[in-house]
């Protein structure tokens, strides 16, 4: 899962720049709160193509597929919570538009010559939305909270490497490591800082703060109706200054088809799209296309078929490889994603230095799959088309999240291809929260079709290291390989870019040979945003279309007519 499951996508670390769906997963008003014109047929298209000067005000409405479980994403460990939290809470550092680290709460930082100590100097005058000062004590408190074993944060491992942290004065925060830690700075761009004066002494897993948070960032929570919508309003005390748009509303709409109907009716301003909608439906509707801007970007994410390695037959590498050879990845990319995807052979974004160029995706080779199954002792002894060993058929269940049509279709293709080599599968779709809570976290599954969204640093310790297998941690498939453990540990200590690259190339090679999962595709982020939303960077920067969204604005002539309920 993305160190962060985002509606079925997991992120190794939360990034404020990762995707439009995350940036704008904040908006939903039901008809009882806001009445919008159904389509605005009278709106002059030329007005939408006119550039207006930036101005404050207005409401942007978006859709997200799942309701957050909590506003404390570092504890919840799922992407909907982290996405909303990215609007509410600040980090010590952040990424700029070119994906270079810069200060957010910090105005400067210094790394000691031995690379074991980092000293952060905070910006002056920081405050929470209630007017209380935001100081280094809040960062220290958040670090202590996340590393407390009673918190059970899936993100704890990075911060547990800090042997000591100090807040000698209100604007200075110092962390000490026992040995150099290469992703150290990157980790401080991920920690969503929480208010000590609101949370000290509370049980972080049951606190009411998780439902009624106090923010420091561009927005604060105004209203949350579970399963319906989240409404955020501009925080006048934002530590980085005010945002342009007054309100962000995220409607909770699990079904992408329903989201698209709302987009067509002009009831939402943006949504993440599936390939069919992006490549076929919108281009076939000139009136709709005239109202929307479409964006395509290759993200740091991939879809996979993952095995529960603690269950048979997945403890046998020959079976895992047979499944890998039996699946036609290009068929999935072409048939499900309309070609809007890339076959991959390592858990890194293609084209980056971390992606091992010597590896090529497992080819579609049913004959090789059958050979490996035979070597593992599987034969179709009764002629029913399903292989068996010791009288037990090779049959297992594949889980995926309900409402994700791409994954559901992918599972069907996998099922058909595996049957051709004598493997029986049963597909089961579950609502995301149920899948995560009742099956993934306790490890009660055979196989899953899911996705990982990855951070910019190549460290994947929390996903693959054998120590990260407790309930709620991200190595839920139960992978245990001493060679991988050693490489991951080395990668965290190596600062030389070339040597570090080689470590992760070796790491990817071990995974490739071991096949603990099947890489299905690296996909594109596909987004539609109504042209009434202006101020979007063009061309889209490396950080993504959602970068700098606080500067987006809604020109008054293009805003919806809204009727606010009393």
Coordinates of C-alpha atoms in Angstrom, one line a residue:
X1 CA 0.0 0.0 0.0
X2 CA 1.4 3.8 -0.8
X3 CA 3.4 3.9 3.3
X4 CA 0.1 5.4 2.7
X5 CA -2.9 3.7 1.2
X6 CA -4.7 6.1 -0.9
X7 CA -8.0 4.7 -1.7
X8 CA -6.2 1.6 -2.5
X9 CA -2.9 3.3 -3.3
X10 CA -0.1 3.2 -0.8
X11 CA 2.5 5.9 -0.4
X12 CA 5.9 5.4 1.1
X13 CA 5.9 9.0 2.4
X14 CA 3.3 11.7 2.1
X15 CA 4.2 14.4 -0.3
X16 CA 2.3 17.6 -0.7
X17 CA 3.1 17.6 -4.4
X18 CA 2.2 14.0 -5.2
X19 CA -1.1 14.2 -7.1
X20 CA -4.0 16.4 -7.9
X21 CA -6.4 13.8 -6.4
X22 CA -4.6 14.2 -3.1
X23 CA -4.2 17.9 -3.3
X24 CA -7.8 18.3 -4.0
X25 CA -9.3 15.6 -2.0
X26 CA -11.0 18.2 0.0
X27 CA -14.5 19.1 -1.0
X28 CA -18.1 18.0 -0.7
X29 CA -21.3 19.7 -0.1
X30 CA -24.6 17.8 -0.5
X31 CA -27.6 19.4 -2.1
X32 CA -28.8 20.5 1.4
X33 CA -25.8 22.8 1.7
X34 CA -25.2 24.2 -1.7
X35 CA -27.3 24.5 -4.8
X36 CA -25.3 24.7 -8.0
X37 CA -26.5 25.1 -11.6
X38 CA -26.6 21.8 -13.3
X39 CA -24.4 22.7 -16.3
X40 CA -24.3 26.4 -16.9
X41 CA -25.1 26.1 -20.6
X42 CA -25.4 29.9 -20.8
X43 CA -21.9 30.5 -19.6
X44 CA -19.8 31.9 -22.5
X45 CA -17.0 29.5 -23.4
X46 CA -14.9 32.6 -24.3
X47 CA -15.1 33.6 -20.6
X48 CA -13.5 30.4 -19.6
X49 CA -10.6 31.0 -22.1
X50 CA -10.0 34.5 -20.7
X51 CA -7.3 35.0 -18.1
X52 CA -8.4 37.0 -15.1
X53 CA -6.2 38.6 -12.5
X54 CA -5.7 36.7 -9.3
X55 CA -8.3 37.4 -6.6
X56 CA -9.4 35.8 -3.3
X57 CA -12.7 34.1 -2.7
X58 CA -14.9 31.4 -4.1
X59 CA -15.3 27.7 -3.5
X60 CA -13.6 24.8 -5.2
X61 CA -15.4 21.5 -5.2
X62 CA -13.7 18.2 -5.8
X63 CA -14.3 14.5 -5.3
X64 CA -12.4 11.8 -3.4
X65 CA -13.2 8.1 -3.5
X66 CA -13.0 7.3 0.2
X67 CA -13.6 9.0 3.6
X68 CA -10.6 9.6 5.8
X69 CA -10.6 7.5 9.0
X70 CA -8.9 10.3 10.9
X71 CA -7.3 13.7 10.4
X72 CA -4.1 12.5 11.9
X73 CA -2.6 10.8 8.9
X74 CA 0.7 9.8 10.5
X75 CA -1.3 7.6 12.8
X76 CA -4.0 6.4 10.4
X77 CA -1.5 5.5 7.8
X78 CA -3.9 5.8 4.8
X79 CA -3.8 8.2 2.0
X80 CA -7.2 9.9 2.4
X81 CA -6.2 11.0 5.9
X82 CA -2.8 12.1 4.8
X83 CA -4.2 14.0 1.8
X84 CA -6.5 16.0 4.0
X85 CA -3.8 16.4 6.6
X86 CA -1.6 18.0 4.0
X87 CA -4.0 21.0 3.9
X88 CA -4.1 21.3 7.7
X89 CA -0.6 20.6 9.0
X90 CA 2.9 21.8 8.0
X91 CA 6.1 19.9 7.8
X92 CA 9.6 21.2 8.7
X93 CA 10.7 21.0 5.1
X94 CA 8.9 20.6 1.8
X95 CA 9.6 20.1 -1.9
X96 CA 9.7 23.0 -4.3
X97 CA 8.3 22.9 -7.9
X98 CA 11.5 21.2 -9.1
X99 CA 11.4 18.6 -6.4
X100 CA 14.3 20.1 -4.4
X101 CA 14.0 20.4 -0.7
X102 CA 13.2 23.8 0.8
X103 CA 12.0 25.1 4.1
X104 CA 8.4 25.1 5.2
X105 CA 8.4 25.7 8.9
X106 CA 12.2 25.9 8.8
X107 CA 13.9 29.0 7.4
X108 CA 17.2 27.2 7.4
X109 CA 19.0 24.0 8.4
X110 CA 22.5 22.8 8.9
X111 CA 23.8 19.2 8.6
X112 CA 26.9 18.5 10.7
X113 CA 30.1 17.4 9.0
X114 CA 29.7 13.9 10.4
X115 CA 26.1 13.8 9.0
X116 CA 24.8 12.7 12.4
X117 CA 23.2 15.9 13.5
X118 CA 20.7 18.3 11.8
X119 CA 19.9 21.7 13.3
X120 CA 16.7 23.4 12.0
X121 CA 16.0 27.1 12.6
X122 CA 12.3 27.9 12.4
X123 CA 10.7 30.9 10.8
X124 CA 9.7 33.6 13.2
X125 CA 6.0 34.3 14.2
X126 CA 4.6 30.8 13.4
X127 CA 1.2 30.1 15.0
X128 CA -1.7 27.7 15.1
X129 CA -5.2 28.7 13.9
X130 CA -6.2 29.4 17.5
X131 CA -3.4 32.0 17.8
X132 CA -1.1 29.9 20.0
X133 CA 2.6 30.0 18.9
X134 CA 3.9 27.1 16.8
X135 CA 7.3 26.3 18.1
X136 CA 10.1 23.7 18.1
X137 CA 8.3 22.1 21.1
X138 CA 5.5 21.1 18.8
X139 CA 7.9 19.3 16.4
X140 CA 9.6 17.6 19.3
X141 CA 6.2 16.5 20.7
X142 CA 5.2 15.1 17.2
X143 CA 8.4 13.2 16.9
X144 CA 7.9 11.7 20.4
X145 CA 4.3 10.8 19.5
X146 CA 5.1 9.1 16.2
X147 CA 8.0 7.1 17.7
X148 CA 6.0 6.0 20.7
X149 CA 5.4 2.2 20.2
X150 CA 1.9 2.7 21.7
X151 CA 1.0 4.9 18.7
X152 CA 1.7 2.1 16.2
X153 CA 2.5 4.6 13.4
X154 CA 3.5 2.8 10.2
X155 CA 5.9 5.8 9.6
X156 CA 7.8 5.4 12.8
X157 CA 10.9 3.6 11.5
X158 CA 12.5 6.6 10.0
X159 CA 12.1 8.7 13.1
X160 CA 13.1 6.0 15.4
X161 CA 16.6 6.3 14.0
X162 CA 16.8 9.7 15.8
X163 CA 18.6 8.9 19.1
X164 CA 17.9 12.2 20.6
X165 CA 15.9 15.3 19.7
X166 CA 16.1 18.8 21.3
X167 CA 14.2 22.0 21.4
X168 CA 16.6 24.3 23.2
X169 CA 14.5 27.4 22.3
X170 CA 11.3 28.1 20.5
X171 CA 12.9 28.4 17.1
X172 CA 15.5 25.7 17.2
X173 CA 15.0 22.0 16.7
X174 CA 18.0 19.6 16.7
X175 CA 18.0 15.9 15.9
X176 CA 20.9 13.4 16.5
X177 CA 21.5 10.1 14.8
X178 CA 23.8 7.4 15.9
X179 CA 25.0 7.0 12.3
X180 CA 24.5 8.9 9.1
X181 CA 21.0 8.4 7.6
X182 CA 20.7 9.3 3.9
X183 CA 16.9 9.9 3.8
X184 CA 17.0 12.0 7.0
X185 CA 16.2 15.4 5.4
X186 CA 13.5 13.8 3.2
X187 CA 11.8 12.4 6.3
X188 CA 11.4 15.9 7.8
X189 CA 9.5 16.9 4.7
X190 CA 6.9 14.1 5.6
X191 CA 6.2 14.7 9.2
X192 CA 2.9 16.5 9.7
X193 CA 3.5 18.6 12.8
X194 CA 0.8 18.5 15.5
X195 CA 0.0 20.9 18.3
X196 CA 1.4 19.9 21.7
X197 CA -1.0 22.2 23.6
X198 CA -4.0 20.3 22.2
X199 CA -2.7 16.7 22.3
X200 CA -0.3 16.4 25.2
X201 CA -1.6 13.8 27.7
X202 CA -4.2 12.4 25.3
X203 CA -4.5 8.9 23.8
X204 CA -3.6 9.6 20.2
X205 CA -5.7 6.7 18.9
X206 CA -8.9 7.8 20.5
X207 CA -8.6 11.6 20.8
X208 CA -11.4 13.8 19.5
X209 CA -8.7 15.9 17.8
X210 CA -8.7 13.2 15.0
X211 CA -12.2 14.4 14.1
X212 CA -11.9 18.1 15.1
X213 CA -8.2 19.1 14.4
X214 CA -6.5 22.4 14.9
X215 CA -4.5 23.4 11.9
X216 CA -1.5 25.6 11.0
X217 CA -1.5 25.4 7.2
X218 CA -3.5 27.1 4.5
X219 CA -6.9 25.6 5.5
X220 CA -8.7 24.5 8.6
X221 CA -11.6 22.1 9.0
X222 CA -15.0 23.7 9.0
X223 CA -17.3 20.7 8.7
X224 CA -17.0 17.0 8.2
X225 CA -20.0 14.8 7.5
X226 CA -18.7 11.2 7.3
X227 CA -19.3 9.5 4.0
X228 CA -20.7 12.7 2.5
X229 CA -18.2 15.6 2.4
X230 CA -15.4 17.5 4.1
X231 CA -15.4 21.3 4.0
X232 CA -12.3 23.3 4.6
X233 CA -12.1 27.0 5.0
X234 CA -9.1 29.4 4.6
X235 CA -7.0 29.7 7.7
X236 CA -6.3 33.4 8.2
X237 CA -3.4 32.6 10.5
X238 CA -1.7 30.2 8.0
X239 CA 2.1 30.1 8.7
X240 CA 2.8 30.6 5.0
X241 CA 0.2 33.3 4.3
X242 CA -3.3 33.1 3.0
X243 CA -4.6 30.9 0.2
X244 CA -6.6 32.5 -2.6
X245 CA -9.6 30.2 -2.6
X246 CA -11.9 30.6 0.4
X247 CA -13.3 27.1 0.7
X248 CA -12.3 23.7 -0.5
X249 CA -15.0 21.0 -0.5
X250 CA -14.3 17.4 -1.0
X251 CA -17.3 15.2 -1.8
X252 CA -16.9 11.6 -0.9
X253 CA -18.0 9.7 -4.1
X254 CA -16.6 6.2 -4.2
X255 CA -17.8 5.4 -7.7
X256 CA -15.8 7.1 -10.5
X257 CA -18.8 6.9 -12.8
X258 CA -20.8 8.9 -10.3
X259 CA -17.9 11.4 -10.0
X260 CA -17.9 11.9 -13.7
X261 CA -21.6 12.5 -13.8
X262 CA -21.1 15.2 -11.2
X263 CA -18.3 16.7 -13.3
X264 CA -20.5 16.7 -16.4
X265 CA -23.3 18.4 -14.4
X266 CA -20.7 21.0 -13.2
X267 CA -21.3 20.0 -9.6
X268 CA -17.5 19.4 -9.0
X269 CA -14.5 21.2 -10.4
X270 CA -11.9 18.4 -10.6
X271 CA -11.5 14.7 -10.4
X272 CA -9.0 12.0 -11.1
X273 CA -10.0 10.0 -14.2
X274 CA -9.7 6.5 -15.5
X275 CA -8.1 6.1 -19.0
X276 CA -11.4 5.6 -20.8
X277 CA -12.8 8.9 -19.5
X278 CA -9.6 10.7 -20.2
X279 CA -8.8 9.4 -23.6
X280 CA -12.3 8.6 -25.1
X281 CA -15.3 10.1 -23.3
X282 CA -14.1 13.7 -22.7
X283 CA -12.6 14.1 -26.2
X284 CA -15.9 12.8 -27.7
X285 CA -17.9 15.6 -25.9
X286 CA -16.8 18.9 -27.4
X287 CA -19.0 21.0 -25.0
X288 CA -17.4 19.2 -22.0
X289 CA -13.9 19.4 -23.4
X290 CA -14.4 23.1 -23.8
X291 CA -15.0 23.5 -20.1
X292 CA -12.1 21.4 -18.9
X293 CA -8.3 21.3 -18.8
X294 CA -6.9 17.8 -18.8
X295 CA -3.5 16.8 -17.3
X296 CA -1.4 13.7 -17.7
X297 CA 1.7 13.0 -15.7
X298 CA 3.7 9.8 -14.9
X299 CA 3.6 9.5 -11.2
X300 CA 5.7 7.6 -8.6
X301 CA 3.2 4.8 -8.4
X302 CA 2.6 1.3 -9.7
X303 CA -0.1 -1.4 -9.5
X304 CA 0.8 -4.9 -8.5
X305 CA -0.4 -8.4 -7.7
X306 CA 0.9 -9.1 -4.2
X307 CA 1.2 -12.5 -2.5
X308 CA 0.8 -13.4 1.1
X309 CA 4.2 -15.0 1.5
X310 CA 3.3 -16.7 4.8
X311 CA 0.8 -18.9 3.0
X312 CA 1.2 -21.8 0.6
X313 CA 1.8 -22.0 -2.3
X314 CA 3.4 -18.5 -2.3
X315 CA 6.3 -19.6 -0.2
X316 CA 7.6 -21.4 -3.3
X317 CA 9.4 -19.0 -5.6
X318 CA 8.7 -21.3 -8.6
X319 CA 5.0 -20.7 -8.2
X320 CA 5.5 -17.0 -7.8
X321 CA 7.6 -16.8 -11.0
X322 CA 5.1 -19.0 -12.8
X323 CA 2.3 -16.5 -12.0
X324 CA 4.6 -13.7 -13.2
X325 CA 5.2 -15.4 -16.5
X326 CA 1.5 -16.3 -16.9
X327 CA 0.2 -12.7 -16.8
X328 CA 0.3 -10.6 -19.9
X329 CA 1.1 -7.1 -18.5
X330 CA 0.8 -5.4 -21.9
X331 CA -2.7 -6.8 -22.2
X332 CA -3.6 -5.1 -19.0
X333 CA -1.9 -1.8 -20.0
X334 CA -3.6 -1.8 -23.4
X335 CA -7.0 -3.3 -22.4
X336 CA -7.5 -1.7 -19.0
X337 CA -5.5 1.5 -19.2
X338 CA -5.8 2.1 -23.0
X339 CA -2.0 2.2 -23.3
X340 CA -1.7 4.9 -20.5
X341 CA 0.8 2.9 -18.5
X342 CA 4.3 1.4 -18.6
X343 CA 5.5 -2.1 -17.9
X344 CA 8.1 -2.1 -15.1
X345 CA 10.6 -4.4 -13.6
X346 CA 11.5 -2.6 -10.4
X347 CA 9.6 -0.6 -7.7
X348 CA 10.9 2.7 -9.0
X349 CA 9.6 5.3 -11.5
X350 CA 10.9 4.5 -15.0
X351 CA 13.6 6.8 -16.2
X352 CA 14.9 7.8 -12.8
X353 CA 18.4 6.9 -11.6
X354 CA 16.9 4.4 -9.1
X355 CA 15.3 2.3 -11.8
X356 CA 17.7 -0.5 -12.7
X357 CA 18.1 -0.4 -16.5
X358 CA 19.4 -3.9 -16.7
X359 CA 16.0 -5.4 -15.6
X360 CA 13.2 -6.0 -18.1
X361 CA 9.7 -6.9 -17.2
X362 CA 8.9 -10.6 -17.0
X363 CA 7.6 -11.6 -20.5
X364 CA 4.3 -13.2 -21.1
X365 CA 5.3 -16.9 -21.4
X366 CA 2.6 -19.4 -20.6
X367 CA 4.9 -22.3 -21.5
X368 CA 7.5 -21.2 -19.0
X369 CA 4.8 -20.8 -16.4
X370 CA 3.7 -24.4 -16.9
X371 CA 7.2 -25.6 -16.8
X372 CA 7.8 -23.9 -13.4
X373 CA 4.6 -25.3 -12.0
X374 CA 5.6 -28.8 -13.1
X375 CA 9.0 -28.3 -11.4
X376 CA 7.1 -27.3 -8.3
X377 CA 5.2 -30.6 -8.4
X378 CA 1.9 -29.4 -9.9
X379 CA 0.1 -31.6 -12.4
X380 CA -3.4 -31.7 -13.8
X381 CA -4.0 -35.3 -12.7
X382 CA -7.8 -35.4 -13.1
X383 CA -8.0 -33.5 -16.4
X384 CA -10.2 -30.7 -15.1
X385 CA -7.7 -28.0 -16.2
X386 CA -6.5 -27.1 -12.7
X387 CA -3.2 -28.3 -11.5
X388 CA -2.7 -29.9 -8.1
X389 CA -0.1 -31.2 -5.8
X390 CA -0.6 -33.9 -3.2
X391 CA -4.3 -33.9 -4.0
X392 CA -4.7 -30.1 -3.4
X393 CA -5.7 -27.9 -6.3
X394 CA -3.7 -24.7 -7.0
X395 CA -6.4 -22.2 -6.1
X396 CA -6.5 -18.9 -4.3
X397 CA -8.5 -15.8 -3.7
X398 CA -7.6 -12.3 -5.1
X399 CA -8.8 -9.3 -3.2
X400 CA -9.0 -5.7 -4.4
X401 CA -10.9 -2.6 -3.6
X402 CA -14.5 -2.1 -4.6
X403 CA -15.2 0.7 -7.0
X404 CA -11.7 0.7 -8.6
X405 CA -12.8 -0.5 -12.0
X406 CA -9.2 -0.7 -13.3
X407 CA -8.2 -3.1 -10.6
X408 CA -11.4 -5.1 -10.9
X409 CA -10.8 -5.4 -14.7
X410 CA -7.1 -6.2 -14.0
X411 CA -8.1 -9.0 -11.6
X412 CA -10.4 -10.5 -14.3
X413 CA -7.6 -10.6 -16.9
X414 CA -5.3 -12.1 -14.3
X415 CA -7.9 -14.7 -13.5
X416 CA -8.3 -15.7 -17.2
X417 CA -4.6 -15.9 -17.9
X418 CA -3.9 -17.9 -14.8
X419 CA -6.6 -20.4 -15.6
X420 CA -4.9 -21.0 -19.0
X421 CA -1.9 -22.4 -17.1
X422 CA -4.0 -24.4 -14.6
X423 CA -4.3 -22.0 -11.7
X424 CA -7.8 -21.3 -10.3
X425 CA -8.5 -17.9 -8.8
X426 CA -11.6 -16.3 -7.1
X427 CA -12.0 -12.5 -7.2
X428 CA -13.4 -10.7 -4.2
X429 CA -13.9 -6.9 -4.1
X430 CA -14.3 -5.1 -0.8
X431 CA -14.9 -1.6 0.4
X432 CA -11.5 0.0 1.0
X433 CA -11.8 0.5 4.7
X434 CA -12.9 -3.0 5.2
X435 CA -10.2 -4.4 3.0
X436 CA -7.6 -2.5 4.9
X437 CA -8.8 -3.1 8.4
X438 CA -10.1 -6.6 8.2
X439 CA -7.8 -8.2 5.7
X440 CA -4.6 -6.3 5.0
X441 CA -3.6 -5.2 8.5
X442 CA -4.1 -8.6 10.1
X443 CA -2.6 -10.4 7.0
X444 CA -5.8 -12.4 6.3
X445 CA -5.6 -12.8 2.5
X446 CA -4.1 -14.9 -0.2
X447 CA -3.3 -12.3 -2.9
X448 CA -4.2 -8.7 -3.6
X449 CA -4.3 -6.3 -6.5
X450 CA -3.3 -3.0 -5.1
X451 CA -1.0 0.0 -5.7
X452 CA 2.0 1.6 -4.2
X453 CA 2.6 5.4 -4.4
X454 CA 6.3 6.1 -3.6
X455 CA 8.3 9.0 -2.3
X456 CA 11.1 10.7 -4.0
X457 CA 13.9 9.1 -1.9
X458 CA 14.6 5.5 -3.0
X459 CA 14.5 4.1 0.5
X460 CA 11.8 1.4 0.8
X461 CA 12.7 0.1 4.2
X462 CA 9.1 0.3 5.5
X463 CA 7.7 -1.8 2.7
X464 CA 10.4 -4.5 2.3
X465 CA 12.4 -4.9 5.5
X466 CA 11.6 -8.0 7.5
X467 CA 11.2 -5.9 10.7
X468 CA 8.2 -4.1 9.2
X469 CA 5.6 -6.9 9.5
X470 CA 3.5 -6.0 12.5
X471 CA -0.2 -5.3 12.0
X472 CA -0.6 -1.9 10.4
X473 CA 3.0 -1.8 9.0
X474 CA 3.6 -1.9 5.3
X475 CA 5.4 -5.2 4.8
X476 CA 2.0 -6.9 5.1
X477 CA 2.9 -9.5 2.4
X478 CA 5.4 -10.9 4.9
X479 CA 8.5 -10.6 2.8
X480 CA 11.7 -11.8 4.6
X481 CA 15.0 -11.8 2.7
X482 CA 18.3 -11.2 4.6
X483 CA 19.9 -9.9 1.4
X484 CA 17.2 -7.3 1.0
X485 CA 17.4 -6.3 4.6
X486 CA 21.1 -5.7 4.3
X487 CA 20.8 -3.7 1.1
X488 CA 18.1 -1.5 2.6
X489 CA 20.2 -0.9 5.7
X490 CA 23.2 0.0 3.5
X491 CA 21.1 2.3 1.4
X492 CA 20.1 4.3 4.4
X493 CA 23.7 4.9 5.4
X494 CA 25.2 5.7 1.9
X495 CA 25.4 9.4 0.9
X496 CA 27.4 9.0 -2.3
X497 CA 24.8 9.1 -5.1
X498 CA 26.5 6.6 -7.4
X499 CA 27.1 4.1 -4.6
X500 CA 23.6 4.5 -3.3
X501 CA 22.2 4.0 -6.8
X502 CA 24.1 0.7 -7.1
X503 CA 22.7 -0.4 -3.8
X504 CA 19.1 0.1 -4.9
X505 CA 19.8 -1.5 -8.3
X506 CA 21.0 -4.6 -6.5
X507 CA 18.0 -4.4 -4.2
X508 CA 15.7 -4.3 -7.3
X509 CA 17.5 -7.2 -8.8
X510 CA 17.0 -9.4 -5.7
X511 CA 13.3 -8.5 -5.7
X512 CA 13.1 -9.3 -9.4
X513 CA 14.6 -12.8 -8.9
X514 CA 12.4 -13.4 -5.9
X515 CA 9.1 -12.3 -7.4
X516 CA 7.3 -11.5 -4.0
X517 CA 4.8 -9.6 -6.2
X518 CA 4.0 -9.1 -9.9
X519 CA 4.5 -5.6 -11.2
X520 CA 1.5 -4.9 -13.4
X521 CA 2.1 -1.4 -14.6
X522 CA 3.3 2.1 -13.7
X523 CA 0.3 4.4 -14.5
X524 CA -0.3 8.0 -15.3
X525 CA -2.1 10.4 -13.1
X526 CA -5.0 11.7 -15.2
X527 CA -6.8 14.7 -14.0
X528 CA -9.6 17.0 -15.2
X529 CA -9.9 20.5 -13.8
X530 CA -12.6 23.0 -14.8
X531 CA -11.3 26.1 -16.6
X532 CA -12.8 28.4 -14.0
X533 CA -9.9 27.4 -11.8
X534 CA -7.0 29.7 -12.8
X535 CA -3.5 30.1 -11.6
X536 CA -2.4 26.6 -12.4
X537 CA 1.3 26.5 -13.4
X538 CA 1.8 26.0 -17.1
X539 CA 3.7 24.0 -18.1
X540 CA 3.1 21.6 -15.3
X541 CA 6.3 21.5 -13.1
X542 CA 8.0 18.3 -12.1
X543 CA 6.2 18.5 -8.7
X544 CA 2.9 18.0 -10.5
X545 CA -0.2 19.8 -11.5
X546 CA -1.3 20.2 -7.8
X547 CA 1.9 22.1 -6.8
X548 CA 1.2 25.6 -5.5
X549 CA -2.5 25.1 -5.4
X550 CA -2.8 27.8 -2.7
X551 CA -2.2 30.3 -5.5
X552 CA -5.0 29.0 -7.6
X553 CA -8.0 31.3 -7.8
X554 CA -11.6 31.5 -9.0
X555 CA -12.4 34.7 -10.9
X556 CA -15.6 36.1 -9.7
X557 CA -17.4 36.0 -13.1
X558 CA -16.7 32.3 -13.4
X559 CA -17.9 31.3 -9.9
X560 CA -21.1 29.2 -9.4
X561 CA -24.2 30.7 -8.1
X562 CA -24.4 29.3 -4.5
X563 CA -27.2 29.2 -2.1
X564 CA -25.8 28.7 1.4
X565 CA -28.0 27.0 3.9
X566 CA -28.9 28.9 7.1

